Every structure is written in structure tokens, then in C-alpha cells.
mmCIF file of C-alpha atoms and ligand atoms in Angstrom:
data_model
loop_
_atom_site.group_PDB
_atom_site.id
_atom_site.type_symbol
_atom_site.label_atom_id
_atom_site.label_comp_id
_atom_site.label_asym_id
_atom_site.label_seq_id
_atom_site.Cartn_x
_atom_site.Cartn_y
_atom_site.Cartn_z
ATOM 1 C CA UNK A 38 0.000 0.000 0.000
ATOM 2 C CA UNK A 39 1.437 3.665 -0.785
ATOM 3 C CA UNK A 40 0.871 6.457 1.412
ATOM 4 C CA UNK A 41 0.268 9.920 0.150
ATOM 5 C CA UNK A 42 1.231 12.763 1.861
ATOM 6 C CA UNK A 43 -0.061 15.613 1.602
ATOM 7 C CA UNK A 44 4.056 17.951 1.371
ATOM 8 C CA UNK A 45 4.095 21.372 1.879
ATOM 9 C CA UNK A 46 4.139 23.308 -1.359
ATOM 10 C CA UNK A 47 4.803 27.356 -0.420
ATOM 11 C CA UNK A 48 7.979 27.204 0.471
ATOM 12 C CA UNK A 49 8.721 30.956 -0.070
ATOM 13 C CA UNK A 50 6.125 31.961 2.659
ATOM 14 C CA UNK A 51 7.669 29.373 5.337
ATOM 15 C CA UNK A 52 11.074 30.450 4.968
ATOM 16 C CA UNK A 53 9.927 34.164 5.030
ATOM 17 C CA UNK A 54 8.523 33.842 8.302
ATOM 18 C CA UNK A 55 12.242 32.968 9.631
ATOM 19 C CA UNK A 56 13.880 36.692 8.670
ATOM 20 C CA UNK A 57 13.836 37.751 12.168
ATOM 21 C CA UNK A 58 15.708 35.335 14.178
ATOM 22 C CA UNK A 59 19.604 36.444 14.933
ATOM 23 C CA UNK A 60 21.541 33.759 13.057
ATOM 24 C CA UNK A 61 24.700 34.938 14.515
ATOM 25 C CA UNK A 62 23.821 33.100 18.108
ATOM 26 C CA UNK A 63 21.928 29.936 16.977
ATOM 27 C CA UNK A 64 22.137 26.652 18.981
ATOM 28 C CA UNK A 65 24.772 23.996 16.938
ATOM 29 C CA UNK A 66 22.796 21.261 17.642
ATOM 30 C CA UNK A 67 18.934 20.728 18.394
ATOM 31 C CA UNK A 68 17.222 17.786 19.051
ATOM 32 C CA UNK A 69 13.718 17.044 19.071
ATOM 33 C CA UNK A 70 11.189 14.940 20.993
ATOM 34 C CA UNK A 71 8.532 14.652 18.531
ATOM 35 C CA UNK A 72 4.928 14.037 20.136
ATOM 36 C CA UNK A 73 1.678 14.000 19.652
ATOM 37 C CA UNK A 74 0.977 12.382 16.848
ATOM 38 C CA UNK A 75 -1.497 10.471 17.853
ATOM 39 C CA UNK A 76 -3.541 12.989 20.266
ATOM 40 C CA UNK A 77 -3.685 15.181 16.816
ATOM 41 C CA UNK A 78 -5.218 12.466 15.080
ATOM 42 C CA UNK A 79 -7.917 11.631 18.280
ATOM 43 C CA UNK A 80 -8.765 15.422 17.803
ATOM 44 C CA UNK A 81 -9.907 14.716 14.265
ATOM 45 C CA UNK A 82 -11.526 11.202 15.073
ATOM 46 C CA UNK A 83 -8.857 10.188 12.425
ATOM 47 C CA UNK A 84 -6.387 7.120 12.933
ATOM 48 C CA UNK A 85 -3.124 7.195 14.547
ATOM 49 C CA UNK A 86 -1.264 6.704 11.524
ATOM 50 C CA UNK A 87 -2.897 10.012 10.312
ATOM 51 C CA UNK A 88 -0.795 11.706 13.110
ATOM 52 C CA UNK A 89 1.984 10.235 12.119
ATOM 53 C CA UNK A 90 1.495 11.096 8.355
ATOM 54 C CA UNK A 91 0.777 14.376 9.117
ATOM 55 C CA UNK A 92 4.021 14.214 11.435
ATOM 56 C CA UNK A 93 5.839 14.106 8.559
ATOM 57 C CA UNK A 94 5.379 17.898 7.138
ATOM 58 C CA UNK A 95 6.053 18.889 9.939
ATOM 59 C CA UNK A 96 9.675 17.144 9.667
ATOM 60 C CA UNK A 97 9.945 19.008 6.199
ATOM 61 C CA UNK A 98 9.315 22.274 7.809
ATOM 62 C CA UNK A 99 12.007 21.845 10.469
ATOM 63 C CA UNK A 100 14.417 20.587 8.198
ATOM 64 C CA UNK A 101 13.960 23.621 6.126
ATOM 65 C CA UNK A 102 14.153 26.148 8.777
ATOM 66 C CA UNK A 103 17.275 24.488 10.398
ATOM 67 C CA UNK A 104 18.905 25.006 7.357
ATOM 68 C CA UNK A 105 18.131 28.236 7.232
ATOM 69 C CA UNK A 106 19.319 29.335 10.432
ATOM 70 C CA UNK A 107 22.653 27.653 10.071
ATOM 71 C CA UNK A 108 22.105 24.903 12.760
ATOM 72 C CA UNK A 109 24.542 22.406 12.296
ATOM 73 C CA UNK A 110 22.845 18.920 13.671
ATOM 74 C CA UNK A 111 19.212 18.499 14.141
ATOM 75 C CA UNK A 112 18.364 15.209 15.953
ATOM 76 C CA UNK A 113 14.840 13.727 15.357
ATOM 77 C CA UNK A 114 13.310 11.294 17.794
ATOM 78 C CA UNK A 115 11.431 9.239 14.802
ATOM 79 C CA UNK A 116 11.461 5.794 17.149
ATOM 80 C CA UNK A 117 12.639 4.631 20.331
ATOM 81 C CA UNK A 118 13.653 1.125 21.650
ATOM 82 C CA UNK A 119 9.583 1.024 23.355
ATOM 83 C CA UNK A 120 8.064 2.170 20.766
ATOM 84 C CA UNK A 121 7.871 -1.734 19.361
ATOM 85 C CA UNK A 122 5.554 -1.986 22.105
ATOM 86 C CA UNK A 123 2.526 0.167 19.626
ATOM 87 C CA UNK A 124 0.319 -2.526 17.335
ATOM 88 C CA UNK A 125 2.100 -4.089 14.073
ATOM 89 C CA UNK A 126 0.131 -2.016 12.046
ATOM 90 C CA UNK A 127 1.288 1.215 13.200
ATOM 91 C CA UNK A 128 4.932 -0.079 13.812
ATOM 92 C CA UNK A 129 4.554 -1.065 10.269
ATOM 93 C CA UNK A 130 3.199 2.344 9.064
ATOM 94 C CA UNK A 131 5.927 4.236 10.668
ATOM 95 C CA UNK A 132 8.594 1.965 9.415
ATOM 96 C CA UNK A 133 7.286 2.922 5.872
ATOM 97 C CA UNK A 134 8.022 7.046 6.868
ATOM 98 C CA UNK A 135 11.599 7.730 6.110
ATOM 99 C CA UNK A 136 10.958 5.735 2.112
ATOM 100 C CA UNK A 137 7.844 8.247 1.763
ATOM 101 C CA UNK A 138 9.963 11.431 3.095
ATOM 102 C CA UNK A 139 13.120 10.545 1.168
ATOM 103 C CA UNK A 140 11.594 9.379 -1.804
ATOM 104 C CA UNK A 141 9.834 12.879 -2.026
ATOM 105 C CA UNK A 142 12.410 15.079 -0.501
ATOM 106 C CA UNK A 143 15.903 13.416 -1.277
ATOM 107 C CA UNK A 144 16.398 16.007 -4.056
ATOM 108 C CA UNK A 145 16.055 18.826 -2.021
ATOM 109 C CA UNK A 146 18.250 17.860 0.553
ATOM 110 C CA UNK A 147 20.852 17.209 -1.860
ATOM 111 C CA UNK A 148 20.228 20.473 -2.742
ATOM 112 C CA UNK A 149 20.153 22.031 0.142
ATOM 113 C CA UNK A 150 23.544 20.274 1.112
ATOM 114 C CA UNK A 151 21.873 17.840 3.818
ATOM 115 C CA UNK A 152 23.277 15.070 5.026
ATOM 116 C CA UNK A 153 21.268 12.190 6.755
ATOM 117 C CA UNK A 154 22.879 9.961 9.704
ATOM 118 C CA UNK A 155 20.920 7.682 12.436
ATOM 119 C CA UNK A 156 21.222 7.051 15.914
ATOM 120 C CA UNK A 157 19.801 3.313 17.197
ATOM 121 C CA UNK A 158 20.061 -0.095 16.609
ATOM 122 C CA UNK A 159 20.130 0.314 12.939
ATOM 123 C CA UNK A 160 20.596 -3.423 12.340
ATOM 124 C CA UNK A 161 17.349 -4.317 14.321
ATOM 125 C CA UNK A 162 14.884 -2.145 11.614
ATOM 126 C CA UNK A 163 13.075 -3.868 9.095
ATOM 127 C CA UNK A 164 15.485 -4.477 5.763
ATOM 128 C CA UNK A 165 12.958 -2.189 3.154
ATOM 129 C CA UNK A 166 13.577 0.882 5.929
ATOM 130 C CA UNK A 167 17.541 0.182 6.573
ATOM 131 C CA UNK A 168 17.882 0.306 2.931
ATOM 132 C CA UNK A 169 15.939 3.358 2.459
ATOM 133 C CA UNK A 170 18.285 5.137 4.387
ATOM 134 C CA UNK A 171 21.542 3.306 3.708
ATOM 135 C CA UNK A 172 20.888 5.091 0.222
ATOM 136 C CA UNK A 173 20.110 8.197 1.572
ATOM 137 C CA UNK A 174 23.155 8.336 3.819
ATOM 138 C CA UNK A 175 25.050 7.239 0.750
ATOM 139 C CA UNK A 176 24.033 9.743 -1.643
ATOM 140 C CA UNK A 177 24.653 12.306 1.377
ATOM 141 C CA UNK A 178 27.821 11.304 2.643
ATOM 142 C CA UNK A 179 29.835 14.315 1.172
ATOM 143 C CA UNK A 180 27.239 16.822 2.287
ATOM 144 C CA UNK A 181 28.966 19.236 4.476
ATOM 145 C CA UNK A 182 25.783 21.827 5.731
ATOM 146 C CA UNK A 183 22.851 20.411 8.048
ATOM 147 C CA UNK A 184 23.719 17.389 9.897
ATOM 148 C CA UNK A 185 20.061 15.508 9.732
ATOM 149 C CA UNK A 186 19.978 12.525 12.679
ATOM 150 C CA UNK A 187 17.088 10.563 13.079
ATOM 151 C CA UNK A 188 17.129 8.264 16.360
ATOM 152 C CA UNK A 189 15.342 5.372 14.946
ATOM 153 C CA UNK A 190 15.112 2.524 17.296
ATOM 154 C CA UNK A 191 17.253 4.446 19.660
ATOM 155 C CA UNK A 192 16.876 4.513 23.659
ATOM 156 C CA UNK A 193 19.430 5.841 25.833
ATOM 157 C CA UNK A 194 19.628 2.932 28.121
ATOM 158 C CA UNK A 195 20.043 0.685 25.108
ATOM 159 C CA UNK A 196 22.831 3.041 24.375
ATOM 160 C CA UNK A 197 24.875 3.066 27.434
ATOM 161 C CA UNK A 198 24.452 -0.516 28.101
ATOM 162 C CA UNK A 199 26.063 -1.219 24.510
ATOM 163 C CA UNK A 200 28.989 1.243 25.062
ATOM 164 C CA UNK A 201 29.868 -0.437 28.312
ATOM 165 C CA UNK A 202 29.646 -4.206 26.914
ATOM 166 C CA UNK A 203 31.935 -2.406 23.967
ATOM 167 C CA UNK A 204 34.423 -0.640 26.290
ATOM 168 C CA UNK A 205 34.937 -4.021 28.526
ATOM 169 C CA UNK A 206 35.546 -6.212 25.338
ATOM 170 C CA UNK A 207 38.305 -3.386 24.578
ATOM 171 C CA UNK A 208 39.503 -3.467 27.704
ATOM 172 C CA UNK A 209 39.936 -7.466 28.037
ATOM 173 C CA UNK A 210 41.525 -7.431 24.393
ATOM 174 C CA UNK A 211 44.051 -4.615 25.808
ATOM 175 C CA UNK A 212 43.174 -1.786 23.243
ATOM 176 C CA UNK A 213 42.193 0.472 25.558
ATOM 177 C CA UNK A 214 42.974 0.563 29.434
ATOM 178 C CA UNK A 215 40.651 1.464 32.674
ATOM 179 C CA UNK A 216 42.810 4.332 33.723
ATOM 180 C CA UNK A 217 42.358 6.157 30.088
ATOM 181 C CA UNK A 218 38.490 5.764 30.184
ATOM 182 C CA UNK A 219 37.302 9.278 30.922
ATOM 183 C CA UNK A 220 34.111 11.045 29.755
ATOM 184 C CA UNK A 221 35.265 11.738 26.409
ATOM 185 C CA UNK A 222 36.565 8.379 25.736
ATOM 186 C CA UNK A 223 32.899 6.818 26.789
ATOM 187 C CA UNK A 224 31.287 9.386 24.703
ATOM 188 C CA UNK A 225 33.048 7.500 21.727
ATOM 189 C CA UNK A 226 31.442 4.774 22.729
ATOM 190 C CA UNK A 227 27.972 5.971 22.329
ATOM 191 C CA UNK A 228 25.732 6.674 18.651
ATOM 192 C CA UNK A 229 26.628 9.776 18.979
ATOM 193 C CA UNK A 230 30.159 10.214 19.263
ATOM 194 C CA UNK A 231 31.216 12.917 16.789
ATOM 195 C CA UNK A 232 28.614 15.161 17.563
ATOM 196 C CA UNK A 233 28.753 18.139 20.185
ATOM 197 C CA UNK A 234 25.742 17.582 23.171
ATOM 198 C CA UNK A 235 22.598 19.094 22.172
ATOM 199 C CA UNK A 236 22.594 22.533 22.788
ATOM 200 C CA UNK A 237 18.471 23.337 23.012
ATOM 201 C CA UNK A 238 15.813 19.896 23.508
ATOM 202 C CA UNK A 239 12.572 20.877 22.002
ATOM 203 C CA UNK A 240 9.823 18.811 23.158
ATOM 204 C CA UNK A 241 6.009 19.338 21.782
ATOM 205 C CA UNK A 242 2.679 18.038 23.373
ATOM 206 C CA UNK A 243 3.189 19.370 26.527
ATOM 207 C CA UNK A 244 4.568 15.959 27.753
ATOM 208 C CA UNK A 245 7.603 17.337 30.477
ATOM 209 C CA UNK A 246 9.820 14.172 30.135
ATOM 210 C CA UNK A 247 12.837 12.536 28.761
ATOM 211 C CA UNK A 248 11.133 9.219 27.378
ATOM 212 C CA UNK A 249 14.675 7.669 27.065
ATOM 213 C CA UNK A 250 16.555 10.106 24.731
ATOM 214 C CA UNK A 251 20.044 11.087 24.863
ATOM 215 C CA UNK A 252 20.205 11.253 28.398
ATOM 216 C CA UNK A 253 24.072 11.117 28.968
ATOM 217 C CA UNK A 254 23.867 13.882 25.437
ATOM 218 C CA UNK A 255 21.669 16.239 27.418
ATOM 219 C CA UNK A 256 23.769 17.071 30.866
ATOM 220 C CA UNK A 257 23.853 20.798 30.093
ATOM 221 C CA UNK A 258 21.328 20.773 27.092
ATOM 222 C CA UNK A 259 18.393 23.717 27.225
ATOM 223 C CA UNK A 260 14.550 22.607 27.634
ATOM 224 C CA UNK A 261 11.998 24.048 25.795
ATOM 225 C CA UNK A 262 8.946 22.351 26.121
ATOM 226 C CA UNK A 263 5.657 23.719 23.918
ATOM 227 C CA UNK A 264 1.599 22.188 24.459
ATOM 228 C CA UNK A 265 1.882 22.610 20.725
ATOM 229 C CA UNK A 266 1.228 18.775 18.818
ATOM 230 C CA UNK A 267 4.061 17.630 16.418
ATOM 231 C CA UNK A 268 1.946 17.833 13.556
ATOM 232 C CA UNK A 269 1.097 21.865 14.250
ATOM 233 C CA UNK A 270 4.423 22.668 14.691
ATOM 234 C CA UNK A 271 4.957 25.378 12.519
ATOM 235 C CA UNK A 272 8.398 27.754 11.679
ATOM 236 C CA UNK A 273 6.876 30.189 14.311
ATOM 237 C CA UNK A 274 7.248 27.576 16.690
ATOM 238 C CA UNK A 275 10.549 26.806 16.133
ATOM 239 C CA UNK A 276 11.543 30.943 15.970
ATOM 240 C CA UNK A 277 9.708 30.884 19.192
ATOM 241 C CA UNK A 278 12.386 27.687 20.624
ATOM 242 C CA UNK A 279 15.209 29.305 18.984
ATOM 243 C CA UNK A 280 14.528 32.662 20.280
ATOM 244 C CA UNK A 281 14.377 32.055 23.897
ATOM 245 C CA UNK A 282 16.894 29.579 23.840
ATOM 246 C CA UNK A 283 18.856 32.973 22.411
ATOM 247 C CA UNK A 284 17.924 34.440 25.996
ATOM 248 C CA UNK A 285 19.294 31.966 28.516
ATOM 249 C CA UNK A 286 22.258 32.135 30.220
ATOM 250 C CA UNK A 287 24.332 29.419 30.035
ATOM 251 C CA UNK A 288 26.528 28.139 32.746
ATOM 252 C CA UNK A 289 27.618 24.952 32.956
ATOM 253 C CA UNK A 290 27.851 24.505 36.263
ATOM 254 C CA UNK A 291 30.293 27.665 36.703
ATOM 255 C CA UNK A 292 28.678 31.120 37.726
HETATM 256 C C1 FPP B 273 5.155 10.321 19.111
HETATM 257 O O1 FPP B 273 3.805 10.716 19.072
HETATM 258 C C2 FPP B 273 5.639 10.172 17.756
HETATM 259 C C3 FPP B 273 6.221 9.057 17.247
HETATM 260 C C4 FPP B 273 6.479 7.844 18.039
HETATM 261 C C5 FPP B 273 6.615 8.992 15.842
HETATM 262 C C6 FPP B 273 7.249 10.228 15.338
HETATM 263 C C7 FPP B 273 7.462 10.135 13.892
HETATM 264 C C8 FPP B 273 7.253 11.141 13.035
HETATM 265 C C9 FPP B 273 6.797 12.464 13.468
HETATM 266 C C10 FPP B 273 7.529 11.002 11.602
HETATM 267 C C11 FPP B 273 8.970 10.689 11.375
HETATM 268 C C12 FPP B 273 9.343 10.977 10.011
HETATM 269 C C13 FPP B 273 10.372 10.419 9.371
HETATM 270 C C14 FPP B 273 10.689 10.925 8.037
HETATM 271 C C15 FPP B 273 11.177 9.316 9.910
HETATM 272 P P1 FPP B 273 2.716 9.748 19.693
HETATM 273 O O2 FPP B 273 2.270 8.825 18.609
HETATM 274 O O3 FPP B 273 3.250 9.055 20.907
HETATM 275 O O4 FPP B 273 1.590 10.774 20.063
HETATM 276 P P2 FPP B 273 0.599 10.680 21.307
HETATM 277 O O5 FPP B 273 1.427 10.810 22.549
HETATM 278 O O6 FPP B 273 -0.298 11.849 21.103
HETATM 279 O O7 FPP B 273 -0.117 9.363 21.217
#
């Protein structure tokens, strides 16, 4: 079965809407907890999967706007290790996403200079979605402008435990010893190693939680939660994120 989705097709008016935010003093990296999905669709008396569908403009619209403020890494949480726990049918539906965004929207991020990476157990996903984005991150490979993560099958626990399981096999085959371990050394050890920490966390629905994601990543990160549903998040909204996130004070710890 094919899914149509219904893409965004004024792109001039989106990006207009974007003019005001000070690009000098954007966040590097912003991650995402995408939610509400499904409470959009209940509003509607539609399906799930409608939420979901509709989910994915939304994706376009952040992508585009990222790219236009110069952030360098925008992490999407697409599907976490307990999300398996929905019905087949809508773990199916969403496995089908990335094939009906890429298929569609590939060009553009070429384009645009995009380049597509995951965070997860990429082996676990079904083989029609790995290879879906195994070409995507192909073609994008030598992209050098908007880092575009999705955490598919990811979960933060799932993530530590496999670091540690991979740092004690190095450390019983000798190449690397228990006094060198340090935070930076275990931070090689996770998905993300490569990337700087998250700078600003958006989360939408007005759920105040972590639900699992990047929770070594996010030790000094910003929070910016919004009642806003994923699929009515808008370029305002994000302005809105990126614009008090431009107000905090940052501290690390220090004074
Ligand atoms: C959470 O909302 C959302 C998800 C588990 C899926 C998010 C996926 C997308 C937005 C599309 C991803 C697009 C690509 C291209 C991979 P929920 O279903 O838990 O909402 P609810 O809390 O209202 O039920």
C-alpha cells in the first residue's frame, strides 16, 4: 500500500517567516522529541497513523528552517527502543516514513547540502527501511551543511548498556585501558560520538519528560517544552524555541 502525503508546497512563505531570528547566536545542535501524533489524530476522530502522516510535514518544515538558520545537527526522535511496544500495524506504518519522506524530498536535501545519519540499533529495523536510508546516507555522505539525525530505534539505556559491553571487550583485548576511560573516551562509545551535546531539547505536546533520549547527550542541554502537537508545529514555533533559547544564560555549572 502507498501512502500519500499531503508535502508542503509554499515554500517561499515558510522560509519568510524565519527573517527575524539572529543567526549569529543559533544553537549547533537541536534535538527534538517529537509528540503527539497520535492525540492530533484523536482530535480529528482520524487514525493514529494520520498523526503520524501528518508528522511528517512537519519534519519538512524543520528541516527547512534548520537550514536556514545555520544549525549544524538536528536530531529527530522518529522511534525509540519502546516504541515496538505500539500494534504491528502502526509499527509497520511508521517503518514505511523515512521511504515516503526521502523518496519525495531526497532532491532537495541534496540540494540544500543535507546530510542524513541515524542514531539506534540500525541493524534491528526492518530491511525495506535500513535500505531506504543506507541510500540516503550514501548519496549524502559528502554533504557538508545540516547534519540531519534521526534516532530510529534508539533509547538511551540501550545506548549506554552497549557502550559499556563495547568498552569491557576493549579493555579485556588490551586496546584500551581502565585508567584512560574518561568522559570523552565513553562518549566514543555511544551513537553519537562525533557530535557536540545538544545545545536546546525541544519537546512538543506538553509531555515534560525525557522518554529515554540522549540522556548522557543532554547534561547541560536547554529545555523548551511547547503544548503545541508535532503535527502543528509550525516555523513560528521553532523561531519561538530558537529565540528564547537565544535568551538563557548558560553556565555549565560555573557562575
Ligand atoms: C510520538 O507521538 C511520535 C512518534 C512515536 C513517531 C514520530 C514520527 C514522526 C513524526 C515522523 C517521522 C518521520 C520520518 C521521516 C522518519 P505519539 O504517537 O506518541 O503521540 P501521542 O502521545 O499523542 O499518542
Amino acid at each position: 500500500m502507498s501512502i500519500r502525503l499531503p508535502f508542503i508546497k509554499n515554500k517561499q512563505k515558510e522560509l519568510s517567516q524565519l527573517t527575524t531570528i539572529d543567526k549569529e547566536n543559533t544553537p549547533d545542535h537541536v534535538a527534538i522529541i517529537m509528540d503527539g501524533n497520535g492525540r492530533w489524530a484523536k482530535q480529528r476522530s482520524l487514525p493514529r497513523i494520520a498523526g503520524h502522516k501528518e508528522g511528517v510535514n512537519s519534519v519538512v518544515k524543520v528541516v527547512r528552517a534548520a537550514h536556514q538558520c545555520n544549525i549544524k545537527v538536528l536530531t529527530l526522535y522518529a522511534f525509540s527502543t519502546e516504541n515496538w511496544k505500539r500494534p504491528k500495524k502502526e509499527i509497520d506504518f511508521l517503518m514505511k516514513l523515512p521511504k515516503e519522506f526521502l523518496h519525495v524530498h531526497l532532491p532537495e536535501l541534496m540540494e540544500k547540502n543535507v546530510r542524513i545519519q541515524t542514531i539506534g540499533d540500525f541493524e534491528a529495523l526492518p530491511k525495506h527501511t535500513k535500505d531506504t536510508i543506507q541510500h540516503a546516507m550514501n548519496k549524502t555522505k559528502n554533504n557538508d551543511g545540516l547534519l540531519l539525525n534521526f534516532a530510529l530505534n534508539y533509547g538511551s539505556r540501550d545506548e549506554i548498556m552497549h557502550a559499556i559491553k563495547k568498552i569491557m571487550e576493549d579493555v579485556n583485548g588490551a586496546k584500551i585501558s581502565i585508567d584512560s576511560l574518561d568522559e570523552q573516551v565513553f562518549s566514543k562509545y555511544l551513537y553519537t560520538r562525533g557530535l557536540s551535546d545538544p545545545d536546546l531539547l525541544i519537546r512538543t505536546s506538553g509531555e515534560q519528560r525525557l522518554s529515554n533520549f540522549l540522556l548522557w547527550q543532554l547534561a547541560y542541554t536547554e529545555f523548551w517544552f511547547t503544548d503545541v502537537l508535532w503535527p502543528d508545529f509550525s516555523e513560528e514555533v521553532f523561531q519561538q524555541a530558537i529565540e528564547e533559547y537565544q535568551q538563557r544564560q548558560r553556565r555549565y555549572g560555573g557562575i
